[in-house]
PDB file of C-alpha atoms and ligand atoms in Angstrom:
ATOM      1  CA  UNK O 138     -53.286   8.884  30.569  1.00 43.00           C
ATOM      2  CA  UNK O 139     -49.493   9.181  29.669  1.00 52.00           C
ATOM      3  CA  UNK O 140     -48.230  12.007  27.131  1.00 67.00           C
ATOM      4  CA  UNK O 141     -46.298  10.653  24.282  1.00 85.00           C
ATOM      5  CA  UNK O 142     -42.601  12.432  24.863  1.00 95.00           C
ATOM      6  CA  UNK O 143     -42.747  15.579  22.510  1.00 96.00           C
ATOM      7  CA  UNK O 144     -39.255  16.483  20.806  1.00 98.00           C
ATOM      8  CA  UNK O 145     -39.002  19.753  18.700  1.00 98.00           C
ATOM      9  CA  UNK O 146     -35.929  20.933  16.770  1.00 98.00           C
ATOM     10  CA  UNK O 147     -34.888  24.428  16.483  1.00 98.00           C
ATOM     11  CA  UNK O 148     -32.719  24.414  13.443  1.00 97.00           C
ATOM     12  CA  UNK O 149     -30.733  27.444  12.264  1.00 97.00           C
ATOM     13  CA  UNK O 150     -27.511  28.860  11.478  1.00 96.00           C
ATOM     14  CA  UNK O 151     -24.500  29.792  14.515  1.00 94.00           C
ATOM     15  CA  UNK O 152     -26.393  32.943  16.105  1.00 92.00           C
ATOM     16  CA  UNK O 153     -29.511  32.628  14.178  1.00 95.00           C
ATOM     17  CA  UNK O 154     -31.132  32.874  17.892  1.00 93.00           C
ATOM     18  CA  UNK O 155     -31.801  29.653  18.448  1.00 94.00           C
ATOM     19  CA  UNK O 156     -30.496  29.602  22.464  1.00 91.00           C
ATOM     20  CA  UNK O 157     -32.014  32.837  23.480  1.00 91.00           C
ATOM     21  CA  UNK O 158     -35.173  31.494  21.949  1.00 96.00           C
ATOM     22  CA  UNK O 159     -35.371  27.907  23.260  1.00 95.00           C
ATOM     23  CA  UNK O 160     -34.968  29.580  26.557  1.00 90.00           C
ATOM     24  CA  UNK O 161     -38.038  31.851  25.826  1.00 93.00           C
ATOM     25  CA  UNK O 162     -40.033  28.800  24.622  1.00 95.00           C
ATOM     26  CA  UNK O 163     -39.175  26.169  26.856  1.00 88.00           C
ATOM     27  CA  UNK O 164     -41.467  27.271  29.572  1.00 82.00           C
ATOM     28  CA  UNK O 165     -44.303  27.287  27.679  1.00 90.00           C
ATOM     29  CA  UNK O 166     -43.486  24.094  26.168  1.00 91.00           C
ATOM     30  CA  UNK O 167     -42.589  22.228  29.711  1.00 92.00           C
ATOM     31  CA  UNK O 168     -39.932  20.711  27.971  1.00 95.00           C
ATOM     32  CA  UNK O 169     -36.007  21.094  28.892  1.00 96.00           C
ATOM     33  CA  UNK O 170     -33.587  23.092  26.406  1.00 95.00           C
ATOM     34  CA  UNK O 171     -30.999  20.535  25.537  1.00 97.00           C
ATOM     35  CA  UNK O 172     -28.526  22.426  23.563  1.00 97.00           C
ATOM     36  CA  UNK O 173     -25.301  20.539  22.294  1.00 98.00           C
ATOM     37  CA  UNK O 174     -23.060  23.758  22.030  1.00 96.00           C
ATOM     38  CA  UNK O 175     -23.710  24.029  26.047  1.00 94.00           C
ATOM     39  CA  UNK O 176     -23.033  20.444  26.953  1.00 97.00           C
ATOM     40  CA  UNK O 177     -19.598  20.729  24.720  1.00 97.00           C
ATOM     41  CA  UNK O 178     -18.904  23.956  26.498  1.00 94.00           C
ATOM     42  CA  UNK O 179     -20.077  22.786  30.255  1.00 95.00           C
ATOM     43  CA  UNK O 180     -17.739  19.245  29.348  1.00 97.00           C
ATOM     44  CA  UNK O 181     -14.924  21.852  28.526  1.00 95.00           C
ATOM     45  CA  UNK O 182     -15.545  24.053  31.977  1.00 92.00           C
ATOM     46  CA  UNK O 183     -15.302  20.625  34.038  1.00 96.00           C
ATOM     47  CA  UNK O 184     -12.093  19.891  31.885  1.00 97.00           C
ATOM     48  CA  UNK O 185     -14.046  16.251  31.332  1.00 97.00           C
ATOM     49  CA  UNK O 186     -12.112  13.912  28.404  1.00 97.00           C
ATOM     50  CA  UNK O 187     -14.783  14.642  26.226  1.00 97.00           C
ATOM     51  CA  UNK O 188     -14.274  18.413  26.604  1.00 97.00           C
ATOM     52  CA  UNK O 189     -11.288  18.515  25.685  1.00 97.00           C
ATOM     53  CA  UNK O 190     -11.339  16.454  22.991  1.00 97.00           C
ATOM     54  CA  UNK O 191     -14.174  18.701  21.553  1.00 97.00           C
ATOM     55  CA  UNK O 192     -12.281  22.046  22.310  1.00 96.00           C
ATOM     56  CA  UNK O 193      -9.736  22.031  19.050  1.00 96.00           C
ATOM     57  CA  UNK O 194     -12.836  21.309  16.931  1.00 97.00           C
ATOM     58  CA  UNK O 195     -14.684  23.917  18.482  1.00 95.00           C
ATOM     59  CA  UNK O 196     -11.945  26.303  18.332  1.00 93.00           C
ATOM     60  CA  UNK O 197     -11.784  25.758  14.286  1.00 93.00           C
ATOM     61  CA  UNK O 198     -15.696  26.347  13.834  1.00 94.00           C
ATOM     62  CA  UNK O 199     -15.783  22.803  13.008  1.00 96.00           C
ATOM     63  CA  UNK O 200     -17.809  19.923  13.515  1.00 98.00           C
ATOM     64  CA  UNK O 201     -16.980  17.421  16.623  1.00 98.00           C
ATOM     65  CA  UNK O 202     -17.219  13.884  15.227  1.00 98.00           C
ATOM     66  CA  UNK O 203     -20.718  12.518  15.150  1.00 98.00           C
ATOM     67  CA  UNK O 204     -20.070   9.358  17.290  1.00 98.00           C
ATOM     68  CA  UNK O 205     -18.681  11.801  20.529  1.00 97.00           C
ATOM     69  CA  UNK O 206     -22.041  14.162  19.686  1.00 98.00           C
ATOM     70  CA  UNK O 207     -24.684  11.881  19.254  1.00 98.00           C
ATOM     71  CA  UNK O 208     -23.928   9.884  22.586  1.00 98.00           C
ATOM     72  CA  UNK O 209     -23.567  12.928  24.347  1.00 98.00           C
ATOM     73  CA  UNK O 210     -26.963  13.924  23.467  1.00 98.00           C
ATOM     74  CA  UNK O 211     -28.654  10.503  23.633  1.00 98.00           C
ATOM     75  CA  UNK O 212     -27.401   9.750  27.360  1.00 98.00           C
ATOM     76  CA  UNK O 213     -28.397  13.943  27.906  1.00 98.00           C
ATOM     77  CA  UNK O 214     -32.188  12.848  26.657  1.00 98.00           C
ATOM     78  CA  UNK O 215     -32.197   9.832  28.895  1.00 97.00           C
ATOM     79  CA  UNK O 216     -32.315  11.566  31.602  1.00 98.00           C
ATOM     80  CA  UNK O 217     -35.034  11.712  33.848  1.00 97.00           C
ATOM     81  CA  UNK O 218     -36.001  15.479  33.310  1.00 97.00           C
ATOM     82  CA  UNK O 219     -36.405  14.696  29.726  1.00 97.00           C
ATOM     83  CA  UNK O 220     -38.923  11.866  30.294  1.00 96.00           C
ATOM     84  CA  UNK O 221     -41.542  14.446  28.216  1.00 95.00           C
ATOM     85  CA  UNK O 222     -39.350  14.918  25.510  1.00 97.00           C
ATOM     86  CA  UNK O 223     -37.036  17.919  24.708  1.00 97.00           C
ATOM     87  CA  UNK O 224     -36.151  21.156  22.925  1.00 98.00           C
ATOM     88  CA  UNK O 225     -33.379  20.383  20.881  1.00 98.00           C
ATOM     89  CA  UNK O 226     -31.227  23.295  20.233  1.00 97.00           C
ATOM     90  CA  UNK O 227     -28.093  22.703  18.034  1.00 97.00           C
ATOM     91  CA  UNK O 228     -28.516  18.972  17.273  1.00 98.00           C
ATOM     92  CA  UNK O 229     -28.700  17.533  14.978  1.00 98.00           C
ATOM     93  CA  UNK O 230     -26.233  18.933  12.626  1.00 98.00           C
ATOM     94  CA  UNK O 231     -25.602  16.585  10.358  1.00 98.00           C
ATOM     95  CA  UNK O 232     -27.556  13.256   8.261  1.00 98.00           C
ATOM     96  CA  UNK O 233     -26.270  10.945  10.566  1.00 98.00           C
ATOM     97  CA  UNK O 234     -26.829  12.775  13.753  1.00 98.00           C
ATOM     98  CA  UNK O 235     -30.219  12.802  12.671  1.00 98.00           C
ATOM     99  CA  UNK O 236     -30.804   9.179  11.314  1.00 98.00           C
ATOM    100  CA  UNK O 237     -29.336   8.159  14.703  1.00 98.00           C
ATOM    101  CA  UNK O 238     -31.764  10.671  16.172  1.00 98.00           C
ATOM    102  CA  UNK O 239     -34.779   9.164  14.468  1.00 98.00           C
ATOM    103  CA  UNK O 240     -33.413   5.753  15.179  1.00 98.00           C
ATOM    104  CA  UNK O 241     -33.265   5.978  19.350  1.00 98.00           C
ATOM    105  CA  UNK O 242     -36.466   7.820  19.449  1.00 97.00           C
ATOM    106  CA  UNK O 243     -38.475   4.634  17.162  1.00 97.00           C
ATOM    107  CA  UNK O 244     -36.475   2.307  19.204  1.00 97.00           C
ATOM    108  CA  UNK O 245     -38.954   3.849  22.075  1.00 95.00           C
ATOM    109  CA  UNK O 246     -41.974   3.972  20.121  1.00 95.00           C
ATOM    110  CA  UNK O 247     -41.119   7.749  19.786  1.00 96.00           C
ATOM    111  CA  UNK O 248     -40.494  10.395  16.868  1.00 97.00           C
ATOM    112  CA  UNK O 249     -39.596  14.300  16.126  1.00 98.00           C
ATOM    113  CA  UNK O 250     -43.081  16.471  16.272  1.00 97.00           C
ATOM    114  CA  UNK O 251     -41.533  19.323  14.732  1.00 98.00           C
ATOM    115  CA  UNK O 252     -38.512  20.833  13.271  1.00 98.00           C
ATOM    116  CA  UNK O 253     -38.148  25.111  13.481  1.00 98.00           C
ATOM    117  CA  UNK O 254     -36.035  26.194  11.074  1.00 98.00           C
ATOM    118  CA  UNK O 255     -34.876  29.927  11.727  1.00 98.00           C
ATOM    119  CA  UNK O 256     -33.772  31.551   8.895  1.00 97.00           C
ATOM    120  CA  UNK O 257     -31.555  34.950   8.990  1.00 96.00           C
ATOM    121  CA  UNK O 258     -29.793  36.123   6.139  1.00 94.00           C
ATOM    122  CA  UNK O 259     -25.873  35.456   6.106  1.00 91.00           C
ATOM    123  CA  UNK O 260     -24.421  39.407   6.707  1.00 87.00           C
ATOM    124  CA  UNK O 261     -26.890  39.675   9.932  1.00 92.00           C
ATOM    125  CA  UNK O 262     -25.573  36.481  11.234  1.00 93.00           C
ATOM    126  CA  UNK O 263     -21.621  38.027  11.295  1.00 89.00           C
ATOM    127  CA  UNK O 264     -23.136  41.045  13.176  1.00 87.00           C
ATOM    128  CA  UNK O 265     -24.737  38.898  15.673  1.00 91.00           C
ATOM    129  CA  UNK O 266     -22.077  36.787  16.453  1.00 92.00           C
ATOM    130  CA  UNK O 267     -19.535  39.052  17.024  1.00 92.00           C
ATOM    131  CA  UNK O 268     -21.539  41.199  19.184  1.00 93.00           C
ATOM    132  CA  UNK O 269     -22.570  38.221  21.529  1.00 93.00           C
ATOM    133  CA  UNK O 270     -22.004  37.998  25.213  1.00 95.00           C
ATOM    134  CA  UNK O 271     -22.645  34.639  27.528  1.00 94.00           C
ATOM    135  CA  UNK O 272     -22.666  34.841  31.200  1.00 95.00           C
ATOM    136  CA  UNK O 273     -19.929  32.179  32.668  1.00 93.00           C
ATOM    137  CA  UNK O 274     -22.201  31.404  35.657  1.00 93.00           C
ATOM    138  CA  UNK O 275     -25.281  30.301  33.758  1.00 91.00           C
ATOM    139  CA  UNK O 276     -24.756  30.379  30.285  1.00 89.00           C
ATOM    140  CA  UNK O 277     -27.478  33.086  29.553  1.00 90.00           C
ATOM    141  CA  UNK O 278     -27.145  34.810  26.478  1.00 91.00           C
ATOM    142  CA  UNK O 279     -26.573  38.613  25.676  1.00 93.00           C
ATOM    143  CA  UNK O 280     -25.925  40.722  22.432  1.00 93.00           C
ATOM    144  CA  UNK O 281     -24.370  44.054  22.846  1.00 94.00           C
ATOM    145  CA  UNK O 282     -26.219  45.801  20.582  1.00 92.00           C
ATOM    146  CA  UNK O 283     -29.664  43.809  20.498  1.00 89.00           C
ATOM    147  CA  UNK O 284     -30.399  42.671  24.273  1.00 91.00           C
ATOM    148  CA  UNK O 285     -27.876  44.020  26.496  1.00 96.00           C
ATOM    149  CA  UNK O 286     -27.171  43.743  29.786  1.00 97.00           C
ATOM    150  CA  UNK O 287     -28.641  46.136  32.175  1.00 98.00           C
ATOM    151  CA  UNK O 288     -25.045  46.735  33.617  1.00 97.00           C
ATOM    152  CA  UNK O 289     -22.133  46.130  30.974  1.00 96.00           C
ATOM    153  CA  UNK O 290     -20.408  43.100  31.435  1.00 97.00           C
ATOM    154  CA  UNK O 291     -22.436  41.400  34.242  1.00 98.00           C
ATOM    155  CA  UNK O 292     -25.587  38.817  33.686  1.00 97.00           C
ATOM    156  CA  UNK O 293     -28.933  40.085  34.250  1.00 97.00           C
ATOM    157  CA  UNK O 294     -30.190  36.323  35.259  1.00 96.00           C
ATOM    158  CA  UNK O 295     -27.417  35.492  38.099  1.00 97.00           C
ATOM    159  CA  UNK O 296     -24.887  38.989  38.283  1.00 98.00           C
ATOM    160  CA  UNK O 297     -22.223  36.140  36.783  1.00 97.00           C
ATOM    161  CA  UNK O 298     -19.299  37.640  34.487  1.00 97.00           C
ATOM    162  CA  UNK O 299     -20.350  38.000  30.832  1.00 98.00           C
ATOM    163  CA  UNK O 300     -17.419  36.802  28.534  1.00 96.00           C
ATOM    164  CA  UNK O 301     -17.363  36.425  24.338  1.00 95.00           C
ATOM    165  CA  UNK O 302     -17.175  32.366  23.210  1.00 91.00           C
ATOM    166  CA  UNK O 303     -13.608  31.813  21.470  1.00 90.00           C
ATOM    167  CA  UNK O 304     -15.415  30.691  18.395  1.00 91.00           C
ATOM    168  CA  UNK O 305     -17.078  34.111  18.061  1.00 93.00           C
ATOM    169  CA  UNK O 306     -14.916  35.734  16.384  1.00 90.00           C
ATOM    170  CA  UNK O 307     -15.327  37.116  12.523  1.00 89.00           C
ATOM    171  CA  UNK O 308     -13.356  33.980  11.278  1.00 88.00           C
ATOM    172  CA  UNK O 309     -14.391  31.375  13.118  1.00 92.00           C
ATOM    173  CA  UNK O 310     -18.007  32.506  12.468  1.00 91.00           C
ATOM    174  CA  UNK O 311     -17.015  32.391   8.535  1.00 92.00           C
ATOM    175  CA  UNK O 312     -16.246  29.002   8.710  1.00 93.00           C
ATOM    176  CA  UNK O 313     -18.788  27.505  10.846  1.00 95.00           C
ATOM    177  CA  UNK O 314     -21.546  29.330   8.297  1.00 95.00           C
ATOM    178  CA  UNK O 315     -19.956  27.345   5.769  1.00 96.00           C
ATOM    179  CA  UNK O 316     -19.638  24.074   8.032  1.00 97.00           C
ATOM    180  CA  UNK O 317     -23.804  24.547   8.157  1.00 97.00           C
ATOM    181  CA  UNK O 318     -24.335  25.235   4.347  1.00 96.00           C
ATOM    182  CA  UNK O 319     -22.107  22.154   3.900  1.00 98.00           C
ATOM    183  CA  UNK O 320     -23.420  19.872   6.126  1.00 98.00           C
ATOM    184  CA  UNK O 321     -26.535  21.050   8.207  1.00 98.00           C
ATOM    185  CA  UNK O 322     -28.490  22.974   5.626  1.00 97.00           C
ATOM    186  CA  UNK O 323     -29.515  19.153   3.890  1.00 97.00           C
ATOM    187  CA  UNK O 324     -31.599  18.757   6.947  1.00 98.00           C
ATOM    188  CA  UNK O 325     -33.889  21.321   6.269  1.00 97.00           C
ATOM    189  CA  UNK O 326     -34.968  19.107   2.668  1.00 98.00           C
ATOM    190  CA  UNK O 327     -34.597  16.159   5.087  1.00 98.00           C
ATOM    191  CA  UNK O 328     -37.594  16.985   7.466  1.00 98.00           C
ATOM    192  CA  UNK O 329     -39.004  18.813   4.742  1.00 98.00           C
ATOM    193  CA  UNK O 330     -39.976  15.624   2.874  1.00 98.00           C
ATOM    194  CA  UNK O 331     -40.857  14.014   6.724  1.00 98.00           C
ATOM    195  CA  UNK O 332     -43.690  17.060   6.554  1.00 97.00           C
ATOM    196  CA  UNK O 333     -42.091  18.372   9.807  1.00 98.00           C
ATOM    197  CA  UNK O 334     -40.549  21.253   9.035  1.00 98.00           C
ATOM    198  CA  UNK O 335     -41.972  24.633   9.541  1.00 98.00           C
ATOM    199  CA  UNK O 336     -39.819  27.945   8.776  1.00 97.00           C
ATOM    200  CA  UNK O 337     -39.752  31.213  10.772  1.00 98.00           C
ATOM    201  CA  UNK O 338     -38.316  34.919   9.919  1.00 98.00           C
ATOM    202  CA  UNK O 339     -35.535  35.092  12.411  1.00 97.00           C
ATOM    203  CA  UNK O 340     -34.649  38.553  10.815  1.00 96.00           C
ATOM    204  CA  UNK O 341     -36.945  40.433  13.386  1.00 95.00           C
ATOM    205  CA  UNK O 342     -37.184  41.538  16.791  1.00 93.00           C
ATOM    206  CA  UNK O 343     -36.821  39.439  19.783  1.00 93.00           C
ATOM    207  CA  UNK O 344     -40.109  39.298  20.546  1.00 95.00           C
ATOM    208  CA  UNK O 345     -41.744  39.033  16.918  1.00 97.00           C
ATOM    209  CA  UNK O 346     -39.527  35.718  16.815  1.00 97.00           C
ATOM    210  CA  UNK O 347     -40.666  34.573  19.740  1.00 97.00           C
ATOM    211  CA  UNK O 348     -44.227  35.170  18.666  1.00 97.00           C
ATOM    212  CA  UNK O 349     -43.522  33.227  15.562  1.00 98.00           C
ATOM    213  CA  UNK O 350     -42.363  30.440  16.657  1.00 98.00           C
ATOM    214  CA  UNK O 351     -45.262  30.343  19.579  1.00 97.00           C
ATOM    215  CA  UNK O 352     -47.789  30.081  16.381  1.00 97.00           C
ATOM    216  CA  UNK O 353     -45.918  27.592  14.949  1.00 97.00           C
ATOM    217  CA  UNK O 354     -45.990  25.482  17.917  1.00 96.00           C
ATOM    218  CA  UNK O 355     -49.360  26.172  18.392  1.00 95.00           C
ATOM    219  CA  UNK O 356     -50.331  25.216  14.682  1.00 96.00           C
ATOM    220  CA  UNK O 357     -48.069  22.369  14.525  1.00 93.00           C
ATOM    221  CA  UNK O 358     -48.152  20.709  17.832  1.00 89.00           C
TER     222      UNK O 358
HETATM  223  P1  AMP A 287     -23.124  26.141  19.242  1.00 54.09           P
HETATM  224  O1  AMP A 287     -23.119  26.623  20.642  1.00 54.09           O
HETATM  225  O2  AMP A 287     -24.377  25.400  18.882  1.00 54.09           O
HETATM  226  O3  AMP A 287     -22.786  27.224  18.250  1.00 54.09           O
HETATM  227  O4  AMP A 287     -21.948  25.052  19.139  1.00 54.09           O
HETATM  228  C1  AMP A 287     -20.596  25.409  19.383  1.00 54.09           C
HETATM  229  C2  AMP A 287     -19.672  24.373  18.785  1.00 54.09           C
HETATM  230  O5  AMP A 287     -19.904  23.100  19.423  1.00 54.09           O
HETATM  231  C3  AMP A 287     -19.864  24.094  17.300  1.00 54.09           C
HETATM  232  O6  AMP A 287     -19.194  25.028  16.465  1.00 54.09           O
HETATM  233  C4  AMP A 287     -19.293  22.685  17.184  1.00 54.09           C
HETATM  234  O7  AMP A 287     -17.886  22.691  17.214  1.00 54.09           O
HETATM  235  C5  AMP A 287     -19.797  22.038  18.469  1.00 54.09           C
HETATM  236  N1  AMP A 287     -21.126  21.433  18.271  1.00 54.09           N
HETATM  237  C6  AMP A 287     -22.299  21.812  18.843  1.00 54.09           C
HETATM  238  N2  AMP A 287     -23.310  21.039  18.428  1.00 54.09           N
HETATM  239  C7  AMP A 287     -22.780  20.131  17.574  1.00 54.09           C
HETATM  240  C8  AMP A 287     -23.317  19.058  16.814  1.00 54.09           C
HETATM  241  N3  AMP A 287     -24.633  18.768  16.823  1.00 54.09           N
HETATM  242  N4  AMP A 287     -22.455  18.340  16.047  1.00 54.09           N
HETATM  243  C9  AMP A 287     -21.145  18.612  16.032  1.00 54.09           C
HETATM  244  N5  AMP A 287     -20.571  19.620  16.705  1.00 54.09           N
HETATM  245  C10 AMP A 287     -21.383  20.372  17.485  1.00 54.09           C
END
């Protein structure tokens, strides 16, 4: 018997936790993390044309245009290792990256299962961001304060250098929280109304989120 491909969202605000959780979860799942922020910033590593036309919106805490994202992120799911679905981390962001969404996936007989919407409260979120850490080599993710490093500056994962995103800052965060209660927070009502949508407390511990979102899945799926 084949599986029908399963494809769940985690929604939530810039450094609500969504990465360090789809990492956690996407074992258990046996589905791949496919996280839009990553494939912008791996484009902009390998210097590709679509990098670089992403950096300066990046940079700003803005939006890249919805015809560069969603294409990146359709040909990224038609890959083979995504043949079971996905773990969409960071996408979609906006109405029309999610009509398009809905539109490839019923072209294929296919839908969303489940949207996770983690919800932190706006002065946490600043905290987070500023304090975060990614490793260059591998991407893994790090907070100062909240799941350090065992040796400053160096990845646990891979020993690769840990750096801070230039779109971590104080400002930048400012504006891309108000980029997401402008244009990404409709989505919630959106898959809401689909019956999809299930919300977590990301304003706990690691782990407690993680154990959240497992009983979600497990509810849900
Ligand atoms: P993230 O790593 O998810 O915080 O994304 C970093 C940056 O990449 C965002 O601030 C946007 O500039 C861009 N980006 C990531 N995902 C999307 C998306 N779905 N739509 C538009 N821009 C995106």
């Amino acid at each position: 018997m084949t599986r029908h491909p399963t494809y769940v969202i985690l929604m939530g605000p810039p450094a609500s936790g969504k990465g360090t959780q789809a990492d956690r979860l996407q074992e258990g799942l046996a589905l791949p993390h496919v996280a839009s922020g990553d494939l912008f910033r791996y484009n902009l590593k390998n210097q590709t044309p679509l990098g670089l036309e992403a950096k300066g919106y990046m940079d700003r805490g803005e939006l890249v245009p919805d015809g560069l994202t969603i294409a990146m992120v359709l040909d990224r799911l038609a890959r083979p290792d995504c043949a079971n679905g996905a773990l969409l981390d960071g996408f979609p962001r906006t109405l029309a990256q999610a009509e398009a969404l809905d539109q490839a996936l019923a072209d294929q007989g296919y839908g969303i299962n489940l949207v996770l919407d983690v919800q932190v409260p706006r002065d946490e979120l600043i905290s987070r961001v500023t304090g975060r850490r990614l490793c260059r080599a591998c991407g893994a993710s790090y907070h100062i304060k909240f799941a350090p490093p065992a040796v400053d500056g160096v990845c646990d994962k891979c020993g690769g250098e840990l750096y801070q995103r230039d779109d971590d800052t104080e400002a930048t965060a400012g504006k891309r929280l108000e980029v997401y209660d402008a244009q990404t927070k409709p989505l919630i009502e959106y898959y809401r109304n689909k019956g999809l949508l299930a919300g977590i407390d990301g304003n706990q511990p690691i782990d407690a989120v993680t154990a959240a979102l497992k009983e979600a899945i497990e509810q849900n799926l």
